Short mmCIF file of C-alpha atoms in Angstrom, two decimals:
data_model
loop_
_atom_site.label_atom_id
_atom_site.label_comp_id
_atom_site.label_asym_id
_atom_site.label_seq_id
_atom_site.Cartn_x
_atom_site.Cartn_y
_atom_site.Cartn_z
CA UNK A 30 8.59 -22.97 -12.87
CA UNK A 31 5.07 -23.30 -14.25
CA UNK A 32 3.01 -20.32 -13.29
CA UNK A 33 -0.68 -19.82 -13.76
CA UNK A 34 -1.90 -16.67 -15.42
CA UNK A 35 -4.28 -14.39 -13.55
CA UNK A 36 -7.80 -14.24 -14.89
CA UNK A 37 -7.88 -11.54 -17.55
CA UNK A 38 -9.70 -8.38 -16.57
CA UNK A 39 -10.53 -5.78 -19.19
CA UNK A 40 -11.18 -2.34 -17.74
CA UNK A 41 -12.50 0.54 -19.77
CA UNK A 42 -9.16 2.19 -19.20
CA UNK A 43 -6.40 0.09 -17.72
CA UNK A 44 -3.58 0.94 -20.12
CA UNK A 45 -1.13 3.76 -19.53
CA UNK A 46 0.36 5.63 -22.45
CA UNK A 47 3.73 4.19 -21.48
CA UNK A 48 3.70 0.45 -20.83
CA UNK A 49 5.21 -0.63 -17.52
CA UNK A 50 6.09 -4.25 -16.73
CA UNK A 51 4.63 -6.09 -13.76
CA UNK A 52 6.76 -6.43 -10.65
CA UNK A 53 8.16 -9.88 -9.86
CA UNK A 54 8.15 -10.96 -6.21
CA UNK A 55 11.37 -12.61 -5.05
CA UNK A 56 11.21 -13.53 -1.38
CA UNK A 57 12.13 -11.90 0.91
CA UNK A 58 11.08 -8.44 -0.24
CA UNK A 59 9.44 -6.40 2.56
CA UNK A 60 8.52 -3.56 0.20
CA UNK A 61 6.66 -5.65 -2.38
CA UNK A 62 5.23 -7.97 0.26
CA UNK A 63 3.75 -5.07 2.22
CA UNK A 64 2.35 -3.36 -0.87
CA UNK A 65 0.81 -6.58 -2.22
CA UNK A 66 -0.92 -7.19 1.10
CA UNK A 67 -2.13 -3.60 1.37
CA UNK A 68 -3.49 -3.58 -2.18
CA UNK A 69 -5.08 -7.00 -2.33
CA UNK A 70 -5.88 -8.17 1.21
CA UNK A 71 -8.26 -6.01 3.28
CA UNK A 72 -6.90 -7.50 6.52
CA UNK A 73 -3.70 -5.52 6.00
CA UNK A 74 -5.21 -2.23 4.91
CA UNK A 75 -8.55 -1.68 6.58
CA UNK A 76 -8.56 1.88 5.28
CA UNK A 77 -8.97 0.58 1.72
CA UNK A 78 -12.57 -0.38 2.52
CA UNK A 79 -13.51 3.10 3.78
CA UNK A 80 -13.96 4.50 0.27
CA UNK A 81 -16.18 1.68 -1.02
CA UNK A 82 -19.52 2.88 -2.39
CA UNK A 83 -18.39 6.49 -2.01
CA UNK A 84 -18.95 6.41 1.73
CA UNK A 85 -19.92 9.84 3.16
CA UNK A 86 -17.93 12.05 5.51
CA UNK A 87 -18.08 15.77 6.31
CA UNK A 88 -20.90 16.36 3.81
CA UNK A 89 -18.56 14.95 1.18
CA UNK A 90 -17.15 11.49 0.59
CA UNK A 91 -14.06 9.78 1.90
CA UNK A 92 -13.11 9.03 -1.71
CA UNK A 93 -13.20 12.71 -2.66
CA UNK A 94 -11.07 13.57 0.37
CA UNK A 95 -8.47 10.92 -0.51
CA UNK A 96 -8.23 12.02 -4.14
CA UNK A 97 -7.88 15.65 -3.10
CA UNK A 98 -5.21 14.77 -0.54
CA UNK A 99 -3.17 12.96 -3.20
CA UNK A 100 -3.28 15.89 -5.61
CA UNK A 101 -2.42 18.48 -2.97
CA UNK A 102 0.54 16.33 -1.95
CA UNK A 103 1.73 15.85 -5.54
CA UNK A 104 1.23 19.55 -6.39
CA UNK A 105 4.59 20.47 -4.82
CA UNK A 106 6.45 18.92 -7.78
CA UNK A 107 8.76 21.10 -9.87
CA UNK A 108 9.81 19.70 -13.25
CA UNK A 109 12.82 22.03 -13.42
CA UNK A 110 14.38 20.85 -10.14
CA UNK A 111 12.93 17.34 -9.92
CA UNK A 112 11.94 18.02 -6.32
CA UNK A 113 8.61 17.54 -4.59
CA UNK A 114 5.72 15.45 -5.78
CA UNK A 115 3.80 12.77 -3.94
CA UNK A 116 6.06 12.34 -0.92
CA UNK A 117 3.68 12.74 2.05
CA UNK A 118 4.89 16.29 2.64
CA UNK A 119 1.19 17.15 2.91
CA UNK A 120 1.46 15.96 6.53
CA UNK A 121 3.48 19.12 7.16
CA UNK A 122 1.38 21.33 4.86
CA UNK A 123 -2.28 20.57 5.54
CA UNK A 124 -2.72 23.62 7.83
CA UNK A 125 -1.83 26.06 5.04
CA UNK A 126 -4.68 28.30 3.76
CA UNK A 127 -4.46 26.58 0.36
CA UNK A 128 -5.21 23.19 1.99
CA UNK A 129 -8.38 23.86 4.00
CA UNK A 130 -10.76 21.21 5.19
CA UNK A 131 -11.07 18.62 7.93
CA UNK A 132 -10.64 15.92 5.32
CA UNK A 133 -6.91 16.57 5.01
CA UNK A 134 -6.03 15.50 8.55
CA UNK A 135 -8.78 12.88 8.65
CA UNK A 136 -7.37 11.25 5.52
CA UNK A 137 -3.84 11.28 6.88
CA UNK A 138 -5.10 9.61 10.04
CA UNK A 139 -6.85 6.99 7.87
CA UNK A 140 -3.43 5.87 6.62
CA UNK A 141 -1.40 6.45 9.79
CA UNK A 142 -1.40 2.82 10.98
CA UNK A 143 -0.38 1.32 7.64
CA UNK A 144 3.30 2.25 7.01
CA UNK A 145 6.34 0.33 8.21
CA UNK A 146 10.09 0.71 7.86
CA UNK A 147 9.96 -0.23 4.16
CA UNK A 148 6.70 1.39 3.01
CA UNK A 149 5.95 4.97 3.93
CA UNK A 150 2.90 7.18 4.13
CA UNK A 151 3.33 8.41 0.54
CA UNK A 152 2.63 4.96 -0.92
CA UNK A 153 -0.57 4.70 1.10
CA UNK A 154 -1.71 8.16 -0.02
CA UNK A 155 -1.20 6.97 -3.62
CA UNK A 156 -3.16 3.77 -2.89
CA UNK A 157 -5.88 5.95 -1.40
CA UNK A 158 -6.32 7.72 -4.73
CA UNK A 159 -6.66 4.40 -6.55
CA UNK A 160 -9.16 3.07 -4.01
CA UNK A 161 -11.09 6.34 -4.17
CA UNK A 162 -11.64 5.98 -7.91
CA UNK A 163 -12.66 2.31 -7.92
CA UNK A 164 -14.67 2.76 -4.71
CA UNK A 165 -16.91 5.16 -6.62
CA UNK A 166 -17.23 2.91 -9.65
CA UNK A 167 -14.36 4.28 -11.68
CA UNK A 168 -11.64 2.47 -13.64
CA UNK A 169 -8.58 0.70 -12.31
CA UNK A 170 -5.40 2.76 -12.07
CA UNK A 171 -2.17 0.70 -12.01
CA UNK A 172 -0.08 1.03 -8.84
CA UNK A 173 3.67 1.36 -8.51
CA UNK A 174 5.35 1.59 -5.11
CA UNK A 175 8.56 2.78 -3.53
CA UNK A 176 7.78 6.43 -2.75
CA UNK A 177 9.95 8.09 -0.13
CA UNK A 178 8.40 10.19 2.64
CA UNK A 179 9.50 13.79 3.01
CA UNK A 180 10.71 15.06 6.37
CA UNK A 181 9.53 18.64 5.92
CA UNK A 182 7.01 20.75 4.05
CA UNK A 183 7.35 21.44 0.34
CA UNK A 184 6.66 24.74 -1.46
CA UNK A 185 3.19 26.31 -1.33
CA UNK A 186 2.28 25.61 -4.96
CA UNK A 187 -1.29 24.24 -4.77
CA UNK A 188 -3.56 26.11 -7.22
CA UNK A 189 -6.31 28.21 -5.63
CA UNK A 190 -9.71 29.12 -7.15
CA UNK A 191 -9.19 32.89 -7.06
CA UNK A 192 -6.03 32.70 -9.19
CA UNK A 193 -6.21 33.56 -12.88
CA UNK A 194 -5.86 31.19 -15.83
CA UNK A 195 -2.23 32.09 -16.51
CA UNK A 196 -1.28 31.25 -12.93
CA UNK A 197 -3.12 27.92 -13.03
CA UNK A 198 -1.57 27.02 -16.36
CA UNK A 199 1.91 27.82 -15.05
CA UNK A 200 1.40 25.81 -11.86
CA UNK A 201 0.18 22.74 -13.72
CA UNK A 202 3.05 23.09 -16.19
CA UNK A 203 5.49 23.08 -13.27
CA UNK A 204 3.88 19.84 -12.11
CA UNK A 205 4.36 18.28 -15.55
CA UNK A 206 0.88 18.78 -17.06
CA UNK A 207 0.20 20.84 -20.18
CA UNK A 208 -2.91 23.00 -20.65
CA UNK A 209 -5.03 20.19 -22.12
CA UNK A 210 -3.99 17.82 -19.34
CA UNK A 211 -4.83 20.49 -16.76
CA UNK A 212 -8.41 20.64 -18.06
CA UNK A 213 -8.72 16.85 -18.03
CA UNK A 214 -7.16 16.29 -14.62
CA UNK A 215 -9.49 18.82 -13.01
CA UNK A 216 -12.50 17.25 -14.72
CA UNK A 217 -11.39 13.85 -13.43
CA UNK A 218 -10.81 15.08 -9.88
CA UNK A 219 -14.00 17.13 -9.71
CA UNK A 220 -16.13 14.18 -10.74
CA UNK A 221 -16.17 13.54 -6.97
CA UNK A 222 -16.80 15.83 -4.01
CA UNK A 223 -17.60 19.49 -3.91
CA UNK A 224 -16.80 22.77 -2.13
CA UNK A 225 -17.62 23.25 1.54
CA UNK A 226 -18.73 26.71 2.64
CA UNK A 227 -16.81 26.48 5.91
CA UNK A 228 -13.59 25.94 3.95
CA UNK A 229 -14.24 28.32 1.03
CA UNK A 230 -16.61 31.12 2.20
CA UNK A 231 -15.56 33.31 -0.74
CA UNK A 232 -16.56 30.55 -3.17
CA UNK A 233 -19.77 29.22 -1.62
CA UNK A 234 -21.49 32.53 -1.01
CA UNK A 235 -25.09 31.26 -1.20
CA UNK A 236 -27.04 29.88 1.74
CA UNK A 237 -26.38 26.17 1.30
CA UNK A 238 -28.39 24.07 3.78
CA UNK A 239 -25.95 21.16 3.67
CA UNK A 240 -22.91 23.40 3.92
CA UNK A 241 -21.45 22.05 0.70
CA UNK A 242 -22.02 22.54 -3.01
CA UNK A 243 -21.17 19.31 -4.81
CA UNK A 244 -19.61 19.42 -8.26
CA UNK A 245 -22.40 17.14 -9.51
CA UNK A 246 -25.92 16.72 -8.06
CA UNK A 247 -26.40 14.51 -5.00
CA UNK A 248 -27.69 11.02 -5.82
CA UNK A 249 -31.37 10.27 -6.10
CA UNK A 250 -33.04 7.07 -4.92
CA UNK A 251 -32.08 5.30 -8.13
CA UNK A 252 -28.63 6.83 -8.52
CA UNK A 253 -25.34 6.54 -6.71
CA UNK A 254 -22.46 8.98 -6.43
CA UNK A 255 -19.94 7.84 -8.98
CA UNK A 256 -16.65 8.53 -10.67
CA UNK A 257 -17.91 9.35 -14.14
CA UNK A 258 -18.19 12.20 -16.63
CA UNK A 259 -21.51 13.61 -15.39
CA UNK A 260 -19.71 16.85 -14.57
CA UNK A 261 -18.56 17.10 -18.19
CA UNK A 262 -22.05 16.63 -19.63
CA UNK A 263 -23.63 19.08 -17.20
CA UNK A 264 -20.98 21.65 -18.02
CA UNK A 265 -21.53 21.25 -21.77
CA UNK A 266 -25.34 21.31 -21.63
CA UNK A 267 -25.49 24.27 -19.24
CA UNK A 268 -27.06 22.45 -16.27
CA UNK A 269 -23.96 22.29 -14.08
CA UNK A 270 -24.09 23.07 -10.35
CA UNK A 271 -20.30 23.29 -10.12
CA UNK A 272 -19.81 26.40 -7.99
CA UNK A 273 -16.40 26.90 -9.61
CA UNK A 274 -18.29 27.36 -12.91
CA UNK A 275 -21.52 29.14 -11.97
CA UNK A 276 -20.83 30.59 -8.51
CA UNK A 277 -21.88 34.17 -7.85
CA UNK A 278 -18.25 35.11 -7.07
CA UNK A 279 -16.87 35.56 -10.58
CA UNK A 280 -13.31 35.71 -9.26
CA UNK A 281 -13.44 32.11 -8.05
CA UNK A 282 -14.93 30.57 -11.20
CA UNK A 283 -11.68 28.71 -11.83
CA UNK A 284 -13.28 25.65 -13.43
CA UNK A 285 -15.08 27.85 -15.96
CA UNK A 286 -11.87 29.63 -16.92
CA UNK A 287 -9.97 26.36 -17.23
CA UNK A 288 -12.63 24.24 -18.97
CA UNK A 289 -13.37 26.94 -21.56
CA UNK A 290 -9.73 27.88 -22.18
CA UNK A 291 -9.54 25.86 -25.42
CA UNK A 292 -13.09 26.64 -26.55
CA UNK A 293 -14.34 23.42 -24.90
CA UNK A 294 -12.42 21.15 -27.26
CA UNK A 295 -11.13 18.98 -24.42
CA UNK A 296 -14.42 18.90 -22.56
CA UNK A 297 -16.23 17.75 -25.71
CA UNK A 298 -13.72 14.91 -26.06
CA UNK A 299 -14.25 13.91 -22.41
CA UNK A 300 -18.00 13.62 -23.06
CA UNK A 301 -17.25 10.10 -24.34
CA UNK A 302 -17.12 7.88 -21.24
CA UNK A 303 -14.46 5.57 -22.63
CA UNK A 304 -12.25 8.54 -23.44
CA UNK A 305 -12.92 10.05 -20.02
CA UNK A 306 -11.93 6.85 -18.23
CA UNK A 307 -8.84 6.35 -20.36
CA UNK A 308 -7.66 9.92 -19.85
CA UNK A 309 -8.33 9.81 -16.09
CA UNK A 310 -6.41 6.55 -15.67
CA UNK A 311 -3.46 8.10 -17.46
CA UNK A 312 -3.47 11.47 -15.66
CA UNK A 313 -4.29 10.29 -12.14
CA UNK A 314 -1.70 7.56 -12.63
CA UNK A 315 0.87 10.16 -13.65
CA UNK A 316 -0.16 12.35 -10.73
CA UNK A 317 0.43 9.67 -8.10
CA UNK A 318 3.66 8.63 -9.86
CA UNK A 319 4.98 12.19 -9.72
CA UNK A 320 7.87 11.75 -7.30
CA UNK A 321 11.27 13.37 -6.73
CA UNK A 322 13.74 12.55 -9.50
CA UNK A 323 15.90 10.72 -6.96
CA UNK A 324 13.12 8.15 -6.37
CA UNK A 325 12.66 5.08 -8.56
CA UNK A 326 9.27 3.40 -8.39
CA UNK A 327 8.67 -0.33 -8.73
CA UNK A 328 7.01 -1.88 -11.73
CA UNK A 329 3.22 -2.26 -11.61
CA UNK A 330 2.17 -4.45 -8.70
CA UNK A 331 -0.39 -7.07 -9.69
CA UNK A 332 -1.60 -9.76 -7.23
CA UNK A 333 1.24 -12.19 -6.59
CA UNK A 334 0.48 -15.87 -6.97
CA UNK A 335 2.48 -18.42 -4.94
CA UNK A 336 3.53 -15.84 -2.38
CA UNK A 337 5.49 -17.00 0.67
CA UNK A 338 4.25 -15.19 3.72
CA UNK A 339 4.55 -15.16 7.50
CA UNK A 340 7.73 -17.24 7.86
CA UNK A 341 9.06 -17.75 11.39
CA UNK A 342 12.07 -19.72 12.61
CA UNK A 343 12.66 -20.02 16.35
CA UNK A 344 13.87 -22.53 18.98
CA UNK A 345 11.21 -24.62 20.66
CA UNK A 346 11.20 -27.88 22.59
CA UNK A 347 14.53 -29.29 21.43
CA UNK A 348 14.31 -28.28 17.78
CA UNK A 349 13.80 -25.28 15.53
CA UNK A 350 10.16 -24.58 14.76
CA UNK A 351 9.71 -23.33 11.21
CA UNK A 352 6.35 -21.83 10.27
CA UNK A 353 5.55 -20.77 6.72
CA UNK A 354 2.51 -19.99 4.61
CA UNK A 355 2.18 -20.27 0.84
CA UNK A 356 -0.57 -17.99 -0.44
CA UNK A 357 -2.16 -19.17 -3.69
CA UNK A 358 -4.82 -17.39 -5.72
CA UNK A 359 -8.09 -19.34 -5.59
CA UNK A 360 -8.49 -21.25 -8.85
CA UNK A 361 -11.36 -23.63 -8.10
CA UNK A 362 -9.03 -26.63 -7.71
CA UNK A 363 -8.42 -28.67 -4.58
CA UNK A 364 -4.66 -28.62 -4.64
CA UNK A 365 -2.18 -30.41 -2.40
CA UNK A 366 0.95 -28.55 -1.38
CA UNK A 367 4.07 -30.04 0.21
CA UNK A 368 6.94 -28.03 1.67
CA UNK A 369 10.53 -29.31 1.30
CA UNK A 370 13.70 -28.06 2.92
CA UNK A 371 17.41 -28.74 2.85
CA UNK A 372 19.75 -28.80 5.85
CA UNK A 373 22.30 -26.09 6.49
CA UNK A 374 24.85 -28.73 7.52
CA UNK A 375 25.21 -32.16 5.90
CA UNK A 376 26.73 -33.50 9.08
CA UNK A 377 24.13 -35.57 10.86
CA UNK A 378 21.34 -34.23 8.63
CA UNK A 379 18.12 -36.26 8.85
CA UNK A 380 17.10 -35.08 5.37
CA UNK A 381 17.46 -37.32 2.30
CA UNK A 382 19.04 -35.91 -0.88
CA UNK A 383 15.56 -34.93 -2.10
CA UNK A 384 15.04 -32.87 1.06
CA UNK A 385 12.92 -33.23 4.17
CA UNK A 386 9.24 -32.57 3.64
CA UNK A 387 5.99 -31.90 5.43
CA UNK A 388 2.43 -31.48 4.10
CA UNK A 389 0.39 -28.42 4.90
CA UNK A 390 -1.47 -28.85 8.17
CA UNK A 391 -4.14 -26.32 7.27
CA UNK A 392 -5.66 -24.66 4.21
CA UNK A 393 -7.71 -21.60 5.00
CA UNK A 394 -9.43 -19.06 2.77
CA UNK A 395 -8.38 -15.42 2.83
CA UNK A 396 -10.55 -12.58 1.59
CA UNK A 397 -9.36 -10.51 -1.34
CA UNK A 398 -9.81 -6.76 -1.58
CA UNK A 399 -12.30 -5.07 -3.90
CA UNK A 400 -9.38 -4.10 -6.13
CA UNK A 401 -8.26 -7.73 -6.28
CA UNK A 402 -11.74 -8.91 -7.25
CA UNK A 403 -11.79 -6.36 -10.08
CA UNK A 404 -8.56 -7.95 -11.28
CA UNK A 405 -10.17 -11.40 -11.32
CA UNK A 406 -8.93 -12.64 -7.92
CA UNK A 407 -11.96 -13.91 -5.97
CA UNK A 408 -9.96 -14.92 -2.88
CA UNK A 409 -6.75 -16.61 -1.74
CA UNK A 410 -5.95 -19.96 -0.15
CA UNK A 411 -3.39 -19.99 2.65
CA UNK A 412 -1.48 -23.26 2.87
CA UNK A 413 0.16 -23.33 6.32
CA UNK A 414 3.17 -25.43 7.35
CA UNK A 415 4.76 -26.26 10.69
CA UNK A 416 8.07 -28.09 10.38
CA UNK A 417 10.36 -29.34 13.13
CA UNK A 418 13.95 -28.63 12.09
CA UNK A 419 16.94 -30.42 13.59
CA UNK A 420 18.86 -28.03 15.85
CA UNK A 421 22.29 -29.16 14.66
CA UNK A 422 21.80 -29.46 10.89
CA UNK A 423 19.28 -26.55 10.81
CA UNK A 424 17.82 -25.29 7.50
CA UNK A 425 19.41 -23.58 4.50
CA UNK A 426 16.49 -23.17 2.09
CA UNK A 427 13.00 -24.43 1.33
CA UNK A 428 10.62 -24.87 -1.61
CA UNK A 429 7.19 -26.27 -2.42
CA UNK A 430 5.60 -28.85 -4.69
CA UNK A 431 2.05 -28.12 -5.84
CA UNK A 432 -0.29 -30.81 -7.14
CA UNK A 433 -3.59 -29.43 -8.41
CA UNK A 434 -5.07 -32.94 -8.40
CA UNK A 435 -6.58 -32.34 -11.82
CA UNK A 436 -4.47 -34.76 -13.83
CA UNK A 437 -1.73 -32.25 -14.57
CA UNK A 438 1.83 -32.87 -13.42
CA UNK A 439 2.87 -31.47 -10.02
CA UNK A 440 5.16 -28.47 -10.25
CA UNK A 441 7.76 -26.79 -8.07
CA UNK A 442 7.45 -23.34 -6.52
CA UNK A 443 10.98 -22.22 -5.68
CA UNK A 444 11.18 -18.43 -5.63
CA UNK A 445 11.48 -18.11 -9.41
CA UNK A 446 14.28 -20.67 -9.50
CA UNK A 447 16.28 -19.04 -6.71
CA UNK A 448 14.99 -21.07 -3.75
CA UNK A 449 13.65 -19.55 -0.56
CA UNK A 450 16.89 -19.05 1.34
CA UNK A 451 17.22 -18.90 5.12
CA UNK A 452 20.22 -16.63 5.53
CA UNK A 453 21.03 -17.40 9.14
CA UNK A 454 19.87 -19.07 12.34
CA UNK A 455 22.06 -17.14 14.79
CA UNK A 456 19.67 -14.27 15.66
CA UNK A 457 15.98 -15.24 15.64
CA UNK A 458 12.83 -13.38 16.61
CA UNK A 459 10.91 -15.59 19.03
CA UNK A 460 7.13 -15.08 18.64
CA UNK A 461 6.15 -17.51 21.40
CA UNK A 462 8.19 -15.73 24.05
CA UNK A 463 7.27 -12.26 22.75
CA UNK A 464 4.02 -10.50 23.61
CA UNK A 465 1.81 -8.30 21.40
CA UNK A 466 -1.23 -8.02 23.66
CA UNK A 467 -2.86 -5.12 25.46
CA UNK A 468 -1.54 -6.66 28.67
CA UNK A 469 1.98 -5.83 27.53
CA UNK A 470 4.12 -5.55 24.42
CA UNK A 471 7.68 -6.79 24.38
CA UNK A 472 9.93 -8.44 21.85
CA UNK A 473 12.16 -11.44 22.55
CA UNK A 474 15.11 -12.46 20.38
CA UNK A 475 17.12 -15.65 20.66
CA UNK A 476 20.90 -15.57 20.05
CA UNK A 477 22.59 -18.87 19.25
CA UNK A 478 25.22 -20.10 21.71
CA UNK A 479 28.13 -19.88 22.14
CA UNK A 480 28.39 -16.12 21.83
CA UNK A 481 30.41 -13.77 24.02
CA UNK A 482 30.26 -10.40 22.26
CA UNK A 483 26.58 -9.59 21.75
CA UNK A 484 24.71 -6.39 20.96
CA UNK A 485 21.03 -6.67 20.00
CA UNK A 486 18.83 -3.73 19.00
CA UNK A 487 15.49 -3.30 17.25
CA UNK A 488 14.53 -0.49 14.92
CA UNK A 489 10.83 0.00 15.63
CA UNK A 490 8.51 1.91 13.32
CA UNK A 491 5.79 3.69 15.30
CA UNK A 492 2.52 5.12 14.02
CA UNK A 493 2.28 8.90 13.99
CA UNK A 494 -0.47 10.97 15.57
CA UNK A 495 -1.83 14.51 15.41
CA UNK A 496 -0.74 17.13 14.62
CA UNK A 497 1.68 15.36 12.24
CA UNK A 498 0.53 11.74 11.72
CA UNK A 499 3.76 10.56 10.13
CA UNK A 500 5.44 7.31 11.21
CA UNK A 501 8.74 7.55 13.02
CA UNK A 502 11.54 5.17 13.94
CA UNK A 503 13.02 4.51 17.33
CA UNK A 504 15.92 2.26 18.36
CA UNK A 505 15.40 -0.21 21.21
CA UNK A 506 18.26 -1.79 23.14
CA UNK A 507 17.51 -5.43 23.99
CA UNK A 508 18.83 -6.76 27.28
CA UNK A 509 19.32 -10.26 28.68
CA UNK A 510 15.89 -11.75 29.35
CA UNK A 511 15.85 -13.07 32.90
CA UNK A 512 12.29 -14.32 32.51
CA UNK A 513 13.36 -16.79 29.82
CA UNK A 514 16.44 -18.84 30.72
CA UNK A 515 18.67 -20.25 27.94
CA UNK A 516 17.13 -23.17 26.07
CA UNK A 517 17.73 -25.22 22.94
CA UNK A 518 21.15 -23.66 22.44
CA UNK A 519 19.88 -20.07 22.51
CA UNK A 520 20.11 -17.21 24.99
CA UNK A 521 17.24 -14.72 24.97
CA UNK A 522 17.18 -10.92 24.92
CA UNK A 523 14.18 -8.63 25.30
CA UNK A 524 12.93 -5.04 25.23
CA UNK A 525 9.52 -3.43 25.77
CA UNK A 526 7.86 -2.19 22.60
CA UNK A 527 6.49 1.33 22.22
CA UNK A 528 2.78 1.92 21.84
CA UNK A 529 1.42 1.91 18.28
CA UNK A 530 4.37 -0.12 16.96
CA UNK A 531 3.95 -1.05 13.28
CA UNK A 532 7.00 -3.20 12.55
CA UNK A 533 10.48 -4.00 13.84
CA UNK A 534 13.81 -4.91 12.34
CA UNK A 535 16.16 -6.80 14.62
CA UNK A 536 19.81 -5.82 14.31
CA UNK A 537 22.51 -7.72 16.16
CA UNK A 538 26.26 -8.00 16.17
CA UNK A 539 27.41 -11.37 17.48
CA UNK A 540 31.13 -12.09 17.76
CA UNK A 541 31.82 -9.38 15.17
CA UNK A 542 29.24 -10.54 12.59
CA UNK A 543 26.16 -8.44 11.80
CA UNK A 544 22.70 -10.00 11.49
CA UNK A 545 19.25 -8.61 10.83
CA UNK A 546 15.67 -9.88 10.67
CA UNK A 547 12.50 -7.98 9.74
CA UNK A 548 9.53 -8.58 12.04
CA UNK A 549 6.22 -7.31 10.66
CA UNK A 550 3.93 -6.63 13.59
CA UNK A 551 1.17 -8.91 12.27
CA UNK A 552 3.47 -11.88 11.96
CA UNK A 553 3.14 -12.66 15.65
CA UNK A 554 0.94 -15.73 16.24
CA UNK A 555 -2.60 -14.91 17.23
CA UNK A 556 -2.42 -11.29 16.04
#
């Protein structure tokens, strides 16, 4: 299948020391679909916009809080056991003395409404670190997904400023970073934020009117807070305000001990901005990719072109309504897209050998995230389709033909040659009969007749809340829906949804056969 290349984007530091391939999206893939949306479409991850322009919070910045949260989460890793790392265990650890600050819980709450059954809190904490860096003008850090959330706290291994150099070196070594990398990672992290007196009274001992001593000076009228190597230059030229270097409490001058531990060799190298960016991309990338040895991350996730999204199949008015959207990266062309499908049964099929077809009824623009624009994606076009499928012959798979109307030959989009397959039409989520409004939330599922032995449940993922804002799963038992009588060869089952539901997976056993269907919360019409 012909596939257009993304516009090339050259960052100062976008290459890891170890090359990782880009992930390929094969529909359906709830993990990659969710992560792509969260990374590249602000509609699906409102939190990603919070860190733009180093937005302030708690006399610090949201970006600094997110980057700190990610490190404190990853700091539980142990290279000898392969346990710990960035696994969202910080949700059970943020009240420890080594994790002070309101920003810990606030940051967790920032991400609490984003996970679903397939993507956990840990992936969103990792995304937060990436958005923190670019939101303050720093380089792009590649993202890989698939982290697994912990269910309990990890060991108390976060370095603390009063500890000596040997202890810090040993703790970073346990996390997989040598002494040189320890210096660099701290310089990268401390390019943002500062130390709040309320959290570290033994560190910030002076009378600070703002309550916080920033690692680098606050911005002036003509300057903005940024992710850069200002901290490095100020350290080397003796003008630094980093309280962990020049604070009156000698015991807590941890940055001074660490930065000077190799006679400033590393800090002098980081004085070059290109080197600083390259090193920070590598080390922060390694930090967020530090996961338990039992976890395998995806390849790098770049914006997917020709992404099928928001598919729905349900009975309506004597046929099966099939809704689908093909998301295409904006390329400046006025393309025409046609959707084709093949019948599940040849008997009585109205489709010709080439397949039934329908043009898109609507093309609407969709905003791209700041990260997507940095990668050369100005926006997306959503080509929407509404097909009426014969109830008897049904649908087995679908595909698209794209004509860019620029003189080039039309080409087929068919799930990388595998077709977009509709596995079954026996158990179908019904968005028109369901409700996702403040007036009431309930889910309705249609089960194809005839069926005598039926059990329908839904695994609902629910947003967490304080004191532990971790998502949880609950099983709902769907019962016969008396408000919706049988229609179009389907009988309907329903259950009320819990508050703060994030996604659902329908599970049903019908006449001894198991079926399942994932229902992202936002796939309901009008939501």
